[in-house]
Structures are given as C-alpha cells and as structure tokens.
Amino acid sequence: MAEMDTSSKGGGHKKGPGVKKGKKLSTRVDLTPMVDLGFLLITFFIFTTTMSQPTALKLFLPKDTEKIEEQNKIKESGALTIMLGKGNGVYYYEGLLLPDGSNFKMSNFKDIREEIINKKKATNPEDFVVVIKPGPEATYKNTVDILDEMTINDVKRYAMVDIFDTEIQLMKATEASAGIK
Amino acid sequence: MPKVKLPRKSTAVDMTAMCDVAFLLLSFFILTTKFKAPDQLAVVTPKSVSTKPVEAKRVVQILMDKDGKIYFTVGDESVSEKQDIIDMVDQQKSLGLSSQEKAAFAKTGSYIGVPFTQLKSFLQLNADQLKKFNAPGIPIDTANNELTVWMNAAVRAFSVSGDKKMNLFVKGDNSAKYPSFKGVIDAFKKNEIFKFSMITDPEGVPEGTALFKKRQAGGKEE
C-alpha cells in the first residue's frame, strides 16, 4: 500500500518526559494523477505501436514463350477468365468468349468467390485454370485482391494474362450500360 | 421507529492497484512498440490473407505510389551491391556519374524515381532539395522500360556477391493502376525473374472457404 504504518499501537519506546511528540503526518498519497498520466501514456503507445507486421504475397510468373508448341495448353472447358474493370468491377466468362459476347457476365468482388467455387466443383481438377486479366482501369488493389481470392479458394493453377481489345470493348460497353464511372 | 444511521463512508478509493496495472501496461507497450520508420513515400498497401512475414535481408524493392509512379530502392545493408548497381547502370547508360553522385545513391534510405536523363542532377540534390523534389518516376512504357536496366543491374550485383538471391518486393499503393504494375512485371520478365513478392497487410481468412478449412485442419500452405 501507499502508506506506511506510522501508528505506534502498543510497544514502541517511551519517550522521556519533556520530549514532545512530533505531529503525525499521513503518508497516504493521492495516486489519481499518477494513474491519469499512466493511462495517457498507455493510450499514446497503443496508438503509435505497429503490431501487425507486413506480409509478403508470393507470385510466380509464367515464362513468355514465342513458340506455340511450348505454350501451356489449357482446356477451354476448364477455364474461367476473370477480368477487372474500373470502379472495382469484375467480369468473367467460362471457356471461350462467344463471338456475340453472350457468356460475358458482370460480377463483383463478393460474388466472384461463389463463381470460382462453383466452377471448381463443376470441373475436373486437372483442367481447372483461372485466367486473370486486369484491364487498364483496374487498380493494384483489385489485382492483389483477385490473386488473394485464388489463395482463399485454393486454386492451384492461375495465370495473369494481358487483356484483349475485344474484352476491353465489352467491358466498356457493360460499364457504360451499368453506369459505372 | 428509530432512525437508522448509516455510517458515512469515505469515497476515496485506493488507487494503488490501478496505478500498478497502468504502469505494468505502460511498460509492456513501451517495450513492444516499434516505431514506424518514416517512409519517403506514403504507400497504402492492399490486404491479403498471406501470413508469410517479409524478409528484411537482401531486399530490392520496387515502390509504386498512388499515381502509378515507379521507384527503385535497395536495402540499406547491401552496401556493396548498391555500389555495384550504380556502377553497372553508369557504365551501361554512359551517364558519367562522379564518385560523389554514386555515393549519394549508396547512402542510406536513397531511392530512385527519375529517368536516366535526370539521374545525374537528381543525385546532386541535397537532403532539403530531395524533400521538395517531385520525382517523375522511372519510365516503364513498353518502348522505354528503364526499370529493366535497373533490374538487370540488381540481378547481376546480387549474383556476383553472394550465395543467396535477392528478395524482390513490390510495394504498391491501393489506387495505383494496373498498367504500372504490368510495366514492373514486364521488366522482371525481361530479366528472367519469375518470382517475386508483394508487400501486403495481413487480413483474416473468410470463414467457410477452402483456405479457412485448410488452416483449421492445420494443413501447410505453399
């Protein structure tokens, strides 16, 4: 405790006659300001501390090959192509893009997970591959998010590929009709 | 009926215990706190579920700010590599840098965010001028991808000096556009670098997903 035992109940040496007893001062200190100060400093350190260390997300790039016979063939039935547009927009199609663009669908970062899971279930694991095509308006965050989605859904094979002009056109048309700025 | 007399109690609470707790916590936070090094560039990294901590050795880092400008930095402890890199770049591009200018690159915390044409004048700036300097970023267009030259020098410098490869990181801002990132990737590919890491902030795994189940089961991820 913050006070000392100054009472002299029982015992204690007797003082001689004529020796005046000193005034007993309480040694009890008010600790409230000290507690205030303590908590103030705690708040300061809590706010300035960086508890979460940055993490590293690894990415392996495929090698660009000019020769067609060396390129990795993917089965169109097992492919899911995801495109990233502006305003956090996500677009996808399964297999090959039909000439009329009828299998080009719009999605968002929440719903695309469902789509990946469904596609993964429906296809042979050997053939399943996700092709990621970030558009010129996609942000770095979108790119990392979709790569992260691959880890989350345990997609073994995925590749980041350049987007085609036709896909950009389709994306722009869809964005325009949906009013995405 | 006789009045019940309540004994008047003191409202003073013993603060000692509270004081003890406060200072215990305080000392904990003082000891665990690690002040963020002041970054030259404000970069807000995206989040990912990755749990791998960033390795701090033999670092080569490509920074990408919110406007998509590219900067190149080498970890401060790789002093000799830094020297090698600037020597090689100087030679390859025949920039005619003086030893002082080279030393400016080798000094701690330096980063490059200018095209080669401006490199000489950039390295002559002093600390105050550097703060005000608005770097245009390293060009990464397909026609003139100068990052390729930097990466080439970095690869060579790190392969000469050591047994271990460099740790290549890309630290990008959330709102940087994809074409900048593409330019960075192109520069890597041209130098046959197919493996790199992106610096992210940790994030929880959404429940019910494949990865969530995997982690619950205690499985190893690659």
Short mmCIF file of C-alpha atoms in Angstrom, two decimals:
data_model
loop_
_atom_site.label_atom_id
_atom_site.label_comp_id
_atom_site.label_asym_id
_atom_site.label_seq_id
_atom_site.Cartn_x
_atom_site.Cartn_y
_atom_site.Cartn_z
CA MET A 1 0.00 0.00 0.00
CA ALA A 2 1.00 3.52 -0.44
CA GLU A 3 1.11 4.40 3.17
CA MET A 4 3.45 3.39 5.87
CA ASP A 5 2.46 2.11 9.18
CA THR A 6 3.11 5.04 11.40
CA SER A 7 0.81 4.14 14.21
CA SER A 8 2.55 3.12 17.31
CA LYS A 9 -0.02 0.94 18.89
CA GLY A 10 1.44 -0.84 21.84
CA GLY A 11 5.13 -1.17 22.37
CA GLY A 12 7.36 1.43 20.90
CA HIS A 13 9.91 3.10 23.01
CA LYS A 14 8.76 5.53 25.54
CA LYS A 15 9.80 8.99 25.13
CA GLY A 16 11.22 10.78 28.02
CA PRO A 17 9.36 13.50 29.77
CA GLY A 18 9.51 16.78 28.09
CA VAL A 19 10.14 15.31 24.64
CA LYS A 20 7.31 16.43 22.51
CA LYS A 21 5.73 14.04 20.14
CA GLY A 22 6.13 15.08 16.52
CA LYS A 23 2.93 15.65 14.62
CA LYS A 24 1.93 12.52 12.81
CA LEU A 25 1.63 13.26 9.10
CA SER A 26 -0.26 10.90 6.90
CA THR A 27 1.95 9.38 4.24
CA ARG A 28 -1.00 8.49 2.11
CA VAL A 29 -0.51 9.99 -1.35
CA ASP A 30 -3.25 10.66 -3.80
CA LEU A 31 -2.39 8.45 -6.73
CA THR A 32 -5.14 9.63 -9.06
CA PRO A 33 -2.96 11.98 -11.15
CA MET A 34 -0.35 9.29 -11.50
CA VAL A 35 -2.94 6.85 -12.79
CA ASP A 36 -4.15 9.52 -15.19
CA LEU A 37 -0.67 10.01 -16.50
CA GLY A 38 -0.12 6.28 -16.76
CA PHE A 39 -3.19 5.74 -18.86
CA LEU A 40 -2.44 8.73 -21.01
CA LEU A 41 0.93 7.26 -21.89
CA ILE A 42 -0.62 3.84 -22.48
CA THR A 43 -3.04 5.31 -24.99
CA PHE A 44 -0.18 7.05 -26.71
CA PHE A 45 1.82 3.87 -27.03
CA ILE A 46 -1.16 1.83 -28.12
CA PHE A 47 -1.82 4.22 -30.95
CA THR A 48 1.74 4.54 -32.11
CA THR A 49 2.66 0.88 -31.92
CA THR A 50 2.63 -1.21 -35.06
CA MET A 51 1.54 -4.64 -34.04
CA SER A 52 0.87 -6.08 -37.46
CA GLN A 53 3.98 -6.67 -39.48
CA PRO A 54 3.60 -6.52 -43.24
CA THR A 55 3.31 -9.84 -45.01
CA ALA A 56 4.55 -10.98 -48.36
CA LEU A 57 2.28 -12.36 -51.02
CA LYS A 58 4.25 -14.50 -53.43
CA LEU A 59 3.59 -14.58 -57.12
CA PHE A 60 5.13 -16.77 -59.76
CA LEU A 61 5.05 -15.52 -63.29
CA PRO A 62 4.80 -17.80 -66.27
CA LYS A 63 7.55 -17.62 -68.82
CA ASP A 64 6.66 -15.89 -72.05
CA THR A 65 7.31 -18.19 -74.95
CA GLU A 66 7.14 -17.23 -78.56
CA LYS A 67 6.88 -20.78 -79.82
CA ILE A 68 3.36 -22.05 -79.92
CA GLU A 69 4.27 -25.65 -79.19
CA GLU A 70 5.88 -24.63 -75.91
CA GLN A 71 2.91 -22.72 -74.65
CA ASN A 72 0.84 -24.31 -71.97
CA LYS A 73 -2.34 -25.59 -73.41
CA ILE A 74 -5.44 -25.17 -71.37
CA LYS A 75 -8.70 -26.89 -71.95
CA GLU A 76 -11.31 -24.32 -72.72
CA SER A 77 -13.94 -26.21 -70.78
CA GLY A 78 -11.96 -25.87 -67.58
CA ALA A 79 -11.05 -22.23 -67.96
CA LEU A 80 -12.56 -19.37 -66.07
CA THR A 81 -11.50 -15.95 -67.26
CA ILE A 82 -11.81 -13.09 -64.82
CA MET A 83 -11.42 -9.51 -65.96
CA LEU A 84 -11.06 -6.47 -63.78
CA GLY A 85 -12.55 -3.18 -64.82
CA LYS A 86 -12.87 0.26 -63.36
CA GLY A 87 -14.78 1.02 -60.20
CA ASN A 88 -13.86 -2.36 -58.68
CA GLY A 89 -15.86 -4.09 -61.38
CA VAL A 90 -15.32 -7.79 -62.02
CA TYR A 91 -16.32 -9.54 -65.23
CA TYR A 92 -15.98 -13.16 -66.15
CA TYR A 93 -16.76 -15.81 -68.68
CA GLU A 94 -16.34 -19.55 -68.77
CA GLY A 95 -14.46 -21.31 -71.50
CA LEU A 96 -14.08 -19.30 -74.68
CA LEU A 97 -15.67 -15.93 -75.19
CA LEU A 98 -18.53 -16.32 -77.62
CA PRO A 99 -18.38 -14.02 -80.64
CA ASP A 100 -21.59 -12.29 -79.62
CA GLY A 101 -20.35 -11.91 -76.04
CA SER A 102 -23.40 -13.63 -74.60
CA ASN A 103 -21.42 -15.52 -71.94
CA PHE A 104 -19.72 -12.34 -70.74
CA LYS A 105 -21.06 -11.73 -67.27
CA MET A 106 -20.75 -8.99 -64.72
CA SER A 107 -19.93 -9.63 -61.11
CA ASN A 108 -18.24 -8.03 -58.12
CA PHE A 109 -15.59 -8.96 -55.61
CA LYS A 110 -18.12 -10.58 -53.29
CA ASP A 111 -19.92 -12.74 -55.80
CA ILE A 112 -16.90 -13.85 -57.75
CA ARG A 113 -15.92 -16.21 -54.93
CA GLU A 114 -19.18 -18.11 -55.39
CA GLU A 115 -18.49 -18.32 -59.10
CA ILE A 116 -14.96 -19.64 -58.59
CA ILE A 117 -16.16 -22.25 -56.12
CA ASN A 118 -18.95 -23.39 -58.44
CA LYS A 119 -16.65 -23.65 -61.40
CA LYS A 120 -14.08 -25.50 -59.34
CA LYS A 121 -16.66 -28.04 -58.26
CA ALA A 122 -18.03 -28.50 -61.76
CA THR A 123 -14.74 -29.15 -63.49
CA ASN A 124 -12.10 -31.80 -63.37
CA PRO A 125 -9.31 -30.54 -61.06
CA GLU A 126 -6.77 -31.35 -63.78
CA ASP A 127 -8.36 -28.97 -66.22
CA PHE A 128 -9.37 -26.18 -63.90
CA VAL A 129 -7.50 -22.98 -64.53
CA VAL A 130 -8.30 -19.37 -63.79
CA VAL A 131 -7.11 -16.71 -66.19
CA ILE A 132 -6.84 -13.26 -64.67
CA LYS A 133 -6.94 -10.27 -66.98
CA PRO A 134 -6.73 -6.93 -65.25
CA GLY A 135 -7.89 -4.13 -67.51
CA PRO A 136 -6.20 -0.77 -67.88
CA GLU A 137 -8.58 0.81 -65.38
CA ALA A 138 -8.15 -1.83 -62.69
CA THR A 139 -6.19 -0.80 -59.63
CA TYR A 140 -3.31 -2.57 -57.96
CA LYS A 141 -5.61 -3.34 -55.05
CA ASN A 142 -8.03 -5.16 -57.36
CA THR A 143 -5.18 -7.21 -58.74
CA VAL A 144 -3.93 -8.22 -55.32
CA ASP A 145 -7.48 -8.94 -54.19
CA ILE A 146 -8.14 -11.31 -57.04
CA LEU A 147 -4.79 -13.06 -56.53
CA ASP A 148 -5.71 -13.36 -52.90
CA GLU A 149 -9.01 -14.88 -53.93
CA MET A 150 -7.04 -17.63 -55.66
CA THR A 151 -5.30 -18.43 -52.38
CA ILE A 152 -8.54 -18.26 -50.44
CA ASN A 153 -10.29 -20.68 -52.75
CA ASP A 154 -7.27 -22.91 -53.09
CA VAL A 155 -6.99 -22.54 -56.85
CA LYS A 156 -3.83 -24.31 -57.86
CA ARG A 157 -3.49 -23.06 -61.39
CA TYR A 158 -3.97 -19.46 -62.31
CA ALA A 159 -2.26 -17.06 -64.61
CA MET A 160 -2.16 -13.36 -65.15
CA VAL A 161 -2.53 -12.57 -68.82
CA ASP A 162 -2.85 -9.44 -70.93
CA ILE A 163 -6.37 -8.42 -71.73
CA PHE A 164 -7.63 -8.49 -75.33
CA ASP A 165 -9.07 -5.47 -77.06
CA THR A 166 -12.39 -7.21 -77.64
CA GLU A 167 -12.67 -7.81 -73.93
CA ILE A 168 -11.89 -4.20 -73.15
CA GLN A 169 -14.61 -3.15 -75.58
CA LEU A 170 -17.11 -5.50 -73.98
CA MET A 171 -16.12 -4.30 -70.54
CA LYS A 172 -16.52 -0.68 -71.56
CA ALA A 173 -19.93 -1.37 -73.08
CA THR A 174 -21.09 -3.13 -69.93
CA GLU A 175 -19.70 -0.37 -67.74
CA ALA A 176 -21.47 2.25 -69.82
CA SER A 177 -24.80 0.46 -69.62
CA ALA A 178 -24.42 -0.12 -65.89
CA GLY A 179 -23.41 3.49 -65.36
CA ILE A 180 -20.07 2.80 -63.69
CA LYS A 181 -17.84 5.80 -63.61
CA MET B 1 -39.17 3.96 14.88
CA PRO B 2 -35.65 4.93 15.48
CA LYS B 3 -33.78 6.40 12.63
CA VAL B 4 -31.27 4.08 11.05
CA LYS B 5 -28.00 5.84 10.94
CA LEU B 6 -25.91 4.94 8.02
CA PRO B 7 -22.24 5.17 8.70
CA ARG B 8 -20.66 7.73 6.41
CA LYS B 9 -18.12 6.02 4.26
CA SER B 10 -15.25 7.68 2.58
CA THR B 11 -15.47 7.90 -1.19
CA ALA B 12 -11.73 7.83 -1.62
CA VAL B 13 -10.68 4.66 -3.42
CA ASP B 14 -7.29 3.19 -3.07
CA MET B 15 -5.61 3.98 -6.33
CA THR B 16 -2.53 1.88 -5.77
CA ALA B 17 -3.78 -1.19 -7.54
CA MET B 18 -4.96 0.76 -10.53
CA CYS B 19 -1.69 2.60 -10.67
CA ASP B 20 0.16 -0.69 -10.69
CA VAL B 21 -1.87 -2.01 -13.59
CA ALA B 22 -1.49 1.19 -15.54
CA PHE B 23 2.26 1.18 -15.27
CA LEU B 24 2.53 -2.51 -15.96
CA LEU B 25 0.66 -2.00 -19.23
CA LEU B 26 2.69 1.08 -19.93
CA SER B 27 5.96 -0.74 -19.59
CA PHE B 28 4.64 -3.53 -21.80
CA PHE B 29 3.73 -1.11 -24.56
CA ILE B 30 6.95 0.80 -24.27
CA LEU B 31 8.95 -2.37 -24.65
CA THR B 32 6.95 -3.86 -27.50
CA THR B 33 6.49 -0.73 -29.52
CA LYS B 34 8.39 -0.38 -32.73
CA PHE B 35 8.23 2.98 -34.32
CA LYS B 36 7.48 3.06 -37.97
CA ALA B 37 10.40 4.29 -39.97
CA PRO B 38 9.34 7.44 -41.73
CA ASP B 39 8.65 6.46 -45.30
CA GLN B 40 9.79 8.67 -48.09
CA LEU B 41 6.58 7.85 -49.86
CA ALA B 42 3.15 7.33 -48.49
CA VAL B 43 2.06 3.95 -49.79
CA VAL B 44 -1.04 2.23 -48.51
CA THR B 45 -0.62 -1.44 -49.27
CA PRO B 46 -3.54 -3.73 -50.03
CA LYS B 47 -4.55 -6.58 -47.74
CA SER B 48 -4.07 -10.26 -48.29
CA VAL B 49 -4.55 -13.48 -46.37
CA SER B 50 -0.87 -14.32 -46.66
CA THR B 51 0.83 -14.95 -43.34
CA LYS B 52 4.40 -15.05 -44.54
CA PRO B 53 6.43 -12.31 -42.89
CA VAL B 54 8.53 -10.03 -45.04
CA GLU B 55 12.18 -10.97 -45.08
CA ALA B 56 14.35 -7.99 -44.38
CA LYS B 57 17.60 -9.15 -45.89
CA ARG B 58 18.97 -8.59 -49.37
CA VAL B 59 15.98 -6.50 -50.26
CA VAL B 60 15.34 -4.99 -53.63
CA GLN B 61 12.11 -3.10 -53.57
CA ILE B 62 10.01 -1.54 -56.27
CA LEU B 63 7.70 1.10 -54.95
CA MET B 64 4.57 2.13 -56.75
CA ASP B 65 2.82 5.22 -55.46
CA LYS B 66 -0.81 6.14 -55.85
CA ASP B 67 -0.24 7.78 -59.22
CA GLY B 68 1.49 4.68 -60.53
CA LYS B 69 4.97 6.20 -60.46
CA ILE B 70 7.74 3.69 -60.02
CA TYR B 71 10.66 3.97 -57.63
CA PHE B 72 13.58 1.64 -57.15
CA THR B 73 15.34 1.05 -53.84
CA VAL B 74 17.85 -1.41 -52.45
CA GLY B 75 18.03 -2.43 -48.81
CA ASP B 76 20.43 -0.35 -46.78
CA GLU B 77 22.56 -3.21 -45.51
CA SER B 78 23.53 -4.27 -49.05
CA VAL B 79 26.10 -1.51 -49.40
CA SER B 80 28.46 -3.21 -51.82
CA GLU B 81 25.59 -4.33 -54.04
CA LYS B 82 24.31 -0.79 -54.16
CA GLN B 83 27.71 0.35 -55.29
CA ASP B 84 27.80 -2.36 -57.95
CA ILE B 85 24.35 -1.49 -59.21
CA ILE B 86 25.09 2.19 -59.71
CA ASP B 87 28.43 1.33 -61.34
CA MET B 88 26.76 -1.01 -63.81
CA VAL B 89 23.98 1.42 -64.62
CA ASP B 90 26.50 4.20 -65.06
CA GLN B 91 28.53 2.08 -67.42
CA GLN B 92 25.65 0.69 -69.40
CA LYS B 93 23.98 4.02 -69.95
CA SER B 94 27.25 6.01 -70.01
CA LEU B 95 25.90 8.61 -67.64
CA GLY B 96 29.29 9.81 -66.48
CA LEU B 97 28.45 9.91 -62.81
CA SER B 98 31.08 11.17 -60.42
CA SER B 99 32.05 9.18 -57.37
CA GLN B 100 30.18 11.68 -55.22
CA GLU B 101 26.99 11.11 -57.14
CA LYS B 102 27.47 7.40 -56.81
CA ALA B 103 27.94 7.79 -53.09
CA ALA B 104 24.63 9.65 -52.95
CA PHE B 105 22.96 6.54 -54.30
CA ALA B 106 24.80 4.25 -51.91
CA LYS B 107 23.86 6.23 -48.83
CA THR B 108 21.08 5.02 -46.62
CA GLY B 109 17.46 5.45 -47.50
CA SER B 110 18.04 6.54 -51.05
CA TYR B 111 15.56 5.69 -53.73
CA ILE B 112 15.47 6.37 -57.42
CA GLY B 113 12.42 7.74 -59.12
CA VAL B 114 13.78 9.53 -62.15
CA PRO B 115 14.60 8.60 -65.75
CA PHE B 116 18.27 8.18 -66.65
CA THR B 117 18.36 11.58 -68.28
CA GLN B 118 17.67 13.21 -64.91
CA LEU B 119 19.66 10.80 -62.78
CA LYS B 120 22.80 12.89 -62.63
CA SER B 121 21.04 16.03 -61.46
CA PHE B 122 18.87 14.02 -59.09
CA LEU B 123 21.90 12.55 -57.32
CA GLN B 124 23.33 16.02 -56.84
CA LEU B 125 20.38 17.19 -54.76
CA ASN B 126 20.91 17.65 -51.05
CA ALA B 127 18.56 16.42 -48.35
CA ASP B 128 16.40 19.54 -48.27
CA GLN B 129 16.03 19.68 -52.01
CA LEU B 130 15.19 15.98 -52.04
CA LYS B 131 12.23 16.56 -49.77
CA LYS B 132 10.76 19.09 -52.13
CA PHE B 133 11.71 17.17 -55.24
CA ASN B 134 8.75 15.84 -57.16
CA ALA B 135 10.04 12.67 -58.76
CA PRO B 136 8.52 11.76 -62.11
CA GLY B 137 9.06 8.03 -61.53
CA ILE B 138 11.10 5.56 -63.54
CA PRO B 139 9.67 5.20 -67.06
CA ILE B 140 8.11 1.79 -67.63
CA ASP B 141 6.47 2.14 -71.03
CA THR B 142 6.85 -0.76 -73.38
CA ALA B 143 9.03 1.34 -75.67
CA ASN B 144 11.27 2.67 -72.92
CA ASN B 145 11.22 0.45 -69.87
CA GLU B 146 14.13 1.78 -67.82
CA LEU B 147 13.30 -0.41 -64.88
CA THR B 148 14.59 -3.30 -66.97
CA VAL B 149 18.08 -1.78 -66.82
CA TRP B 150 17.84 -1.30 -63.07
CA MET B 151 16.63 -4.83 -62.53
CA ASN B 152 19.34 -6.19 -64.77
CA ALA B 153 21.96 -4.40 -62.68
CA ALA B 154 20.36 -5.63 -59.47
CA VAL B 155 20.30 -9.24 -60.64
CA ARG B 156 23.94 -9.08 -61.66
CA ALA B 157 25.06 -7.30 -58.50
CA PHE B 158 23.36 -9.79 -56.24
CA SER B 159 24.51 -12.84 -58.17
CA VAL B 160 28.14 -11.72 -58.06
CA SER B 161 28.35 -11.01 -54.40
CA GLY B 162 26.57 -13.83 -52.77
CA ASP B 163 25.32 -17.31 -52.42
CA LYS B 164 21.75 -16.25 -51.93
CA LYS B 165 19.47 -14.48 -54.30
CA MET B 166 17.92 -11.14 -53.65
CA ASN B 167 14.49 -10.79 -52.16
CA LEU B 168 12.43 -8.89 -54.64
CA PHE B 169 9.44 -6.99 -53.37
CA VAL B 170 6.80 -4.88 -54.98
CA LYS B 171 5.14 -2.44 -52.67
CA GLY B 172 2.24 -0.81 -54.39
CA ASP B 173 -0.44 1.60 -53.39
CA ASN B 174 -4.08 0.54 -53.41
CA SER B 175 -5.06 3.08 -56.02
CA ALA B 176 -2.17 2.54 -58.42
CA LYS B 177 -3.47 1.48 -61.80
CA TYR B 178 -2.73 -1.92 -63.27
CA PRO B 179 -0.68 -0.76 -66.30
CA SER B 180 2.07 0.45 -63.94
CA PHE B 181 2.18 -2.93 -62.30
CA LYS B 182 2.23 -4.52 -65.74
CA GLY B 183 5.28 -2.44 -66.64
CA VAL B 184 7.02 -3.67 -63.50
CA ILE B 185 6.18 -7.28 -64.31
CA ASP B 186 7.46 -6.80 -67.85
CA ALA B 187 10.75 -5.51 -66.51
CA PHE B 188 11.02 -8.59 -64.28
CA LYS B 189 10.21 -10.96 -67.10
CA LYS B 190 12.80 -9.46 -69.39
CA ASN B 191 15.40 -10.24 -66.75
CA GLU B 192 14.10 -13.76 -66.29
CA ILE B 193 12.77 -13.02 -62.84
CA PHE B 194 9.65 -15.04 -62.39
CA LYS B 195 9.36 -14.99 -58.67
CA PHE B 196 8.65 -12.00 -56.51
CA SER B 197 6.61 -11.00 -53.51
CA MET B 198 4.13 -8.25 -52.98
CA ILE B 199 4.05 -6.49 -49.66
CA THR B 200 0.61 -6.56 -48.12
CA ASP B 201 -1.10 -6.08 -44.82
CA PRO B 202 -2.43 -9.15 -43.06
CA GLU B 203 -6.12 -9.91 -43.24
CA GLY B 204 -8.35 -12.60 -41.79
CA VAL B 205 -9.44 -15.53 -43.92
CA PRO B 206 -13.17 -15.50 -44.67
CA GLU B 207 -15.00 -18.29 -42.92
CA GLY B 208 -16.12 -21.35 -44.79
CA THR B 209 -13.70 -21.00 -47.68
CA ALA B 210 -11.28 -23.66 -48.82
CA LEU B 211 -8.30 -21.91 -47.24
CA PHE B 212 -10.20 -21.43 -43.99
CA LYS B 213 -10.87 -25.14 -43.76
CA LYS B 214 -7.30 -25.90 -44.62
CA ARG B 215 -5.98 -23.69 -41.86
CA GLN B 216 -8.45 -25.13 -39.40
CA ALA B 217 -7.15 -28.56 -40.21
CA GLY B 218 -3.65 -27.27 -39.67
CA GLY B 219 -2.56 -28.03 -43.21
CA LYS B 220 0.53 -26.48 -44.70
CA GLU B 221 0.19 -23.96 -47.46
CA GLU B 222 2.74 -23.39 -50.07
#
